[in-house]
Coordinates of C-alpha atoms and ligand atoms in Angstrom, one line a residue:
M610 CA 81.4 80.5 102.5
S611 CA 85.0 78.9 102.2
V612 CA 86.0 78.6 98.5
P613 CA 89.5 76.9 97.2
P614 CA 92.6 79.4 97.8
V615 CA 93.7 81.6 94.6
P616 CA 96.8 80.1 93.3
V617 CA 99.7 82.3 92.7
L618 CA 102.0 82.7 89.7
T619 CA 106.0 83.4 89.6
L620 CA 106.6 86.7 87.8
N621 CA 109.9 87.2 85.6
D622 CA 111.8 88.9 88.6
G623 CA 111.1 85.7 91.1
R624 CA 108.4 87.6 92.9
T625 CA 104.7 86.0 93.0
I626 CA 101.2 87.2 92.3
P627 CA 97.8 86.0 92.8
Q628 CA 96.3 84.7 89.7
L629 CA 93.1 86.6 90.4
G630 CA 92.6 90.1 92.0
L631 CA 89.7 92.6 92.0
G632 CA 89.9 95.5 89.8
V633 CA 88.4 98.8 91.6
F634 CA 88.0 100.8 88.1
K635 CA 84.9 102.9 88.4
I636 CA 84.1 101.5 92.2
D637 CA 83.0 104.9 94.0
P638 CA 85.6 106.5 96.2
S639 CA 83.0 106.2 99.1
E640 CA 82.5 102.8 98.5
T641 CA 85.9 101.6 97.9
T642 CA 87.0 100.7 101.5
Q643 CA 83.9 98.7 102.4
V644 CA 84.1 96.8 98.9
V645 CA 88.0 96.0 99.1
L646 CA 87.1 95.1 103.0
D647 CA 84.4 92.5 101.7
A648 CA 86.7 91.4 99.1
F649 CA 89.3 90.4 101.6
E650 CA 86.6 88.9 103.8
L651 CA 85.9 86.8 100.9
G652 CA 89.5 85.5 100.1
Y653 CA 90.9 88.0 97.6
R654 CA 94.3 89.1 98.1
H655 CA 95.2 91.3 95.2
I656 CA 93.6 94.6 94.4
D657 CA 94.3 96.7 91.0
T658 CA 93.8 100.5 91.5
A659 CA 95.3 103.4 89.6
R660 CA 95.7 106.8 90.1
I661 CA 93.2 107.9 87.9
Y662 CA 90.6 105.9 89.6
N663 CA 90.5 108.3 92.4
N664 CA 90.0 105.3 94.8
E665 CA 93.8 104.8 96.1
E666 CA 92.6 106.1 99.5
G667 CA 90.1 103.9 99.7
V668 CA 92.1 100.7 99.3
G669 CA 94.7 102.0 101.5
Q670 CA 92.0 102.4 104.0
A671 CA 90.9 99.1 103.7
V672 CA 94.7 97.5 103.6
A673 CA 95.1 99.6 106.9
S674 CA 92.1 98.3 108.9
S675 CA 91.9 94.8 107.6
G676 CA 94.1 93.6 110.1
I677 CA 95.6 91.2 107.3
P678 CA 99.6 91.2 107.4
R679 CA 100.9 93.8 104.6
E680 CA 103.1 90.7 103.1
D681 CA 100.1 88.7 102.4
L682 CA 98.4 91.5 100.1
F683 CA 99.5 92.3 96.6
I684 CA 98.5 95.9 95.9
T685 CA 99.1 97.4 92.4
T686 CA 98.7 100.8 91.0
K687 CA 99.5 102.8 88.0
L688 CA 101.2 106.0 86.4
W689 CA 98.5 108.0 84.8
N690 CA 99.5 109.3 81.6
D691 CA 99.6 113.3 82.1
D692 CA 102.5 112.3 84.5
Q693 CA 104.9 110.4 82.2
G694 CA 108.3 111.6 82.0
T695 CA 111.2 111.3 84.5
D696 CA 110.7 113.9 87.5
T697 CA 106.8 113.6 87.0
A698 CA 106.8 110.0 87.5
F699 CA 108.7 109.9 90.5
A700 CA 106.4 112.7 92.2
A701 CA 103.4 110.7 90.8
F702 CA 104.8 107.5 92.3
E703 CA 105.0 109.2 95.8
K704 CA 102.0 110.8 95.8
S705 CA 100.3 107.3 94.9
L706 CA 101.9 105.9 98.2
E707 CA 100.9 108.5 100.3
R708 CA 97.3 108.1 99.0
L709 CA 97.4 104.5 99.7
G710 CA 99.5 104.8 103.0
L711 CA 101.6 102.2 102.2
D712 CA 105.7 102.1 102.2
Y713 CA 105.7 100.2 99.0
V714 CA 103.5 98.6 96.2
D715 CA 103.8 95.3 94.9
L716 CA 103.3 96.3 91.4
Y717 CA 103.4 99.7 89.6
L718 CA 102.6 99.7 86.0
V719 CA 102.8 102.7 83.2
H720 CA 99.3 102.7 82.6
W721 CA 99.1 103.4 78.8
P722 CA 101.8 103.8 76.1
C723 CA 100.7 106.8 75.0
P724 CA 102.6 107.0 71.8
A725 CA 102.1 110.3 70.7
K726 CA 103.7 111.7 73.9
N727 CA 106.9 109.4 73.1
L728 CA 107.7 109.6 76.8
Y729 CA 107.2 105.8 77.7
V730 CA 110.9 104.9 77.5
E731 CA 112.0 107.8 80.1
S732 CA 108.8 107.0 82.2
W733 CA 109.9 103.2 82.2
Q734 CA 113.5 104.0 83.2
A735 CA 112.0 106.1 86.3
L736 CA 110.1 103.1 87.1
E737 CA 113.2 101.0 86.8
K738 CA 114.5 103.3 89.5
I739 CA 111.7 103.1 91.7
R740 CA 112.2 99.5 91.7
A741 CA 115.7 99.8 92.8
S742 CA 114.6 102.0 95.6
G743 CA 112.5 98.7 96.9
R744 CA 109.3 100.5 96.9
A745 CA 107.8 98.8 93.9
R746 CA 108.9 95.5 94.4
S747 CA 108.0 94.6 90.6
I748 CA 107.2 97.0 87.8
G749 CA 105.2 96.1 84.6
V750 CA 103.3 97.9 81.7
S751 CA 99.5 98.2 80.6
N752 CA 98.2 98.6 77.2
F753 CA 101.5 98.1 75.5
L754 CA 101.4 96.7 72.0
V755 CA 104.1 94.8 70.5
P756 CA 106.1 97.8 69.1
H757 CA 106.0 99.2 72.3
L758 CA 107.3 96.2 74.2
E759 CA 110.0 96.0 71.6
R760 CA 111.1 99.5 72.1
L761 CA 111.5 98.5 76.0
L762 CA 113.1 95.5 75.4
K763 CA 116.0 97.4 73.3
E764 CA 116.4 100.5 74.8
T765 CA 115.9 99.8 78.7
H766 CA 117.1 97.2 81.1
I767 CA 114.4 95.5 83.1
V768 CA 111.7 93.3 81.3
P769 CA 108.2 94.2 82.6
V770 CA 106.8 91.5 84.6
V771 CA 103.4 92.0 83.0
D772 CA 101.7 93.7 80.3
Q773 CA 97.9 94.2 81.8
I774 CA 95.8 94.5 78.4
E775 CA 92.2 94.5 77.4
S776 CA 91.5 91.0 76.9
H777 CA 88.4 88.6 76.9
P778 CA 86.9 86.2 74.5
A779 CA 85.9 88.8 71.8
H780 CA 89.3 90.5 71.9
Q781 CA 92.2 88.4 72.6
Q782 CA 95.0 90.2 71.2
P783 CA 97.0 86.9 70.0
A784 CA 100.0 88.7 68.9
T785 CA 100.6 91.0 72.1
E786 CA 99.8 87.6 74.0
A787 CA 102.4 85.5 71.9
F788 CA 105.1 88.5 72.1
A789 CA 104.8 88.9 76.1
T790 CA 104.8 85.0 76.5
A791 CA 107.9 84.7 74.3
H792 CA 109.5 87.1 76.6
S793 CA 108.3 85.8 80.1
I794 CA 105.9 88.7 80.4
A795 CA 102.8 87.7 82.5
V796 CA 99.4 88.9 80.8
E797 CA 96.8 90.5 83.2
S798 CA 93.3 90.8 81.5
W799 CA 91.7 93.7 82.0
G800 CA 87.9 94.0 81.2
P801 CA 88.0 90.2 81.5
L802 CA 84.2 89.9 81.2
G803 CA 84.1 92.7 78.2
Q804 CA 83.2 95.3 81.0
G805 CA 79.3 94.1 80.1
K806 CA 79.7 95.8 77.1
Y807 CA 79.7 92.7 74.9
P808 CA 77.0 89.9 75.6
L809 CA 79.9 87.7 76.4
L810 CA 77.8 85.7 79.1
E811 CA 75.1 84.9 76.7
L812 CA 77.1 83.4 74.2
P813 CA 75.9 79.4 73.9
Q814 CA 79.4 78.5 74.0
V815 CA 79.5 79.9 77.5
T816 CA 76.2 79.3 78.8
S817 CA 76.5 75.4 77.7
A818 CA 79.6 75.2 79.7
A819 CA 78.0 77.3 82.6
A820 CA 75.0 74.2 82.4
A821 CA 77.6 71.7 82.1
H822 CA 79.6 72.6 85.4
D823 CA 76.4 74.0 87.5
R824 CA 78.3 77.3 87.2
S825 CA 77.5 80.9 86.1
P826 CA 78.4 82.0 82.6
A827 CA 80.7 84.9 84.3
Q828 CA 82.5 81.9 86.3
V829 CA 83.4 80.1 83.0
V830 CA 84.5 83.4 81.2
L831 CA 86.9 83.5 84.5
R832 CA 87.9 80.1 84.3
W833 CA 88.7 80.2 80.6
H834 CA 91.0 83.1 81.4
I835 CA 92.5 81.2 84.3
Q836 CA 93.3 78.0 82.2
R837 CA 94.9 80.2 79.4
G838 CA 97.4 81.3 82.6
H839 CA 96.3 84.5 82.5
I840 CA 96.2 86.8 85.7
V841 CA 92.5 87.8 85.8
L842 CA 91.0 91.1 87.4
P843 CA 87.3 91.0 87.4
K844 CA 85.6 94.1 88.7
S845 CA 82.5 94.0 91.0
S846 CA 81.3 96.4 93.9
Q847 CA 78.2 93.5 94.7
R848 CA 79.4 91.2 97.6
A849 CA 77.6 88.1 95.9
R850 CA 79.5 88.8 92.6
L851 CA 82.7 89.3 94.5
A852 CA 82.1 85.9 95.8
E853 CA 81.0 84.4 92.5
N854 CA 83.9 85.8 90.8
I855 CA 86.7 84.3 93.3
S856 CA 84.8 80.8 92.9
V857 CA 86.6 79.6 89.9
F858 CA 89.5 77.2 91.3
D859 CA 87.3 74.2 92.0
F860 CA 86.3 73.2 88.7
E861 CA 87.8 72.6 85.0
L862 CA 86.8 73.6 81.3
S863 CA 87.4 70.5 78.9
E864 CA 89.6 71.0 76.1
N865 CA 86.6 71.4 73.8
E866 CA 84.9 74.1 75.9
M867 CA 88.1 76.0 76.4
A868 CA 88.8 75.8 72.4
A869 CA 84.7 76.9 71.6
I870 CA 85.2 79.9 73.8
T871 CA 88.5 80.7 72.1
A872 CA 86.6 80.3 68.8
V873 CA 84.4 83.1 69.4
E874 CA 84.4 85.7 67.1
S875 CA 86.3 88.7 67.5
V876 CA 84.5 92.0 67.5
G877 CA 87.0 94.2 68.9
R878 CA 87.6 96.1 71.7
V879 CA 85.6 97.5 74.2
G880 CA 88.3 100.1 75.7
S881 CA 90.2 102.5 74.2
N882 CA 92.8 101.8 71.4
P883 CA 96.5 102.1 73.1
N884 CA 97.8 103.7 69.8
E885 CA 95.2 106.8 69.9
M886 CA 95.2 107.0 73.8
N887 CA 97.3 109.9 74.9
Ligands
NAD1226 P1 84.8 94.1 83.7 O1 85.3 93.0 82.6 O2 85.8 93.1 84.9 O3 83.6 94.3 84.1 C1 83.0 94.8 85.0 C2 81.4 94.5 85.1 O4 81.0 93.4 84.8 C3 80.9 94.8 85.9 O5 80.6 96.2 86.3 C4 79.6 94.3 86.1 O6 78.4 95.0 85.0 C5 79.9 93.0 85.6 N1 80.0 91.7 86.3 C6 81.1 91.8 87.2 N2 81.1 89.9 88.0 C7 79.8 89.9 87.5 C8 79.3 88.7 87.8 N3 79.6 87.7 88.5 N4 78.2 88.3 86.6 C9 77.6 89.5 85.5 N5 78.3 90.3 85.3 C10 79.2 90.7 86.3 O7 85.7 95.2 83.4 P2 86.4 96.2 84.3 O8 85.8 96.9 85.5 O9 86.7 97.2 83.2 O10 88.0 95.2 84.3 C11 88.5 94.9 85.4 C12 89.4 95.7 86.1 O11 90.6 95.6 85.3 C13 89.1 96.9 86.1 O12 88.3 97.3 87.5 C14 90.8 97.4 86.3 O13 91.3 97.3 87.6 C15 91.0 97.0 85.5 N6 91.1 97.9 84.0 C16 92.7 98.2 83.6 C17 92.4 98.9 82.7 C18 93.9 99.4 81.9 O14 93.7 100.2 81.1 N7 95.1 99.1 82.5 C19 91.5 99.4 81.9 C20 90.0 98.9 82.4 C21 90.2 98.2 83.5

């Protein structure tokens, strides 16, 4: 099946990123290579992993055996909380590259701010050096709230290219999004489908748009993220759902449909609270 190509967005450092990627959180390490190869076959070129997902090797094996030129792929991994600090961040980055079997990653993120540790500024300074070495082409953060972003902007040199945050119709984080946008930090939506923990796909606003466009509810929610200008990282290990989730670039939600989904009642996060995760 051929689907329209995934558009790219330009980041604040001038590099480009496919607007939709496959998130591999909770994909079993033994299945990861095959799932990522399936995704590549279906047109995905952007993969979001992390040291804590324990499947960087599987992603790397898929990259190596895919035959796709490295420069056509966009691979993200993340610095885990226990590795925050200066020397620890350098060492953790080396190990991630080794597990991935890559010379460089396209994007390296600080996974959580971990405010009680108070090491995210030092960690970010380590990422600045890693970027200068060329082995992380771009650097960004994840789960940073406004006070964490403000501190980085004040105390360090490089503005993160992205903030990867929990974002879906029932938890939109308007303050973080507004701050990020004002500073040219792109928003990446994690848990874009609410991790299946909140019945997003059964909301009447979503099911009526799905019926109107002859699409699935998941496609409508993903399209809502895309039209908001977010980078979106849906996860699935099922080939049919991988195909469904990338087929969101040949229809458009109307302003009214967008507004109705944006007006969904906020029930709060389905994941961890960035102020409490350490
Ligand atoms: P998600 O919202 O992508 O939900 C995934 C679940 O949605 C699947 O397990 C499946 O049950 C369901 N689903 C997927 N496609 C579907 C479809 N077409 N129809 C119906 N149901 C479908 O949640 P996620 O995996 O937590 O988030 C996506 C990615 O974001 C992760 O894989 C990871 O890469 C990233 N992430 C990052 C953080 C972070 O702290 N930075 C945290 C969580 C996730």
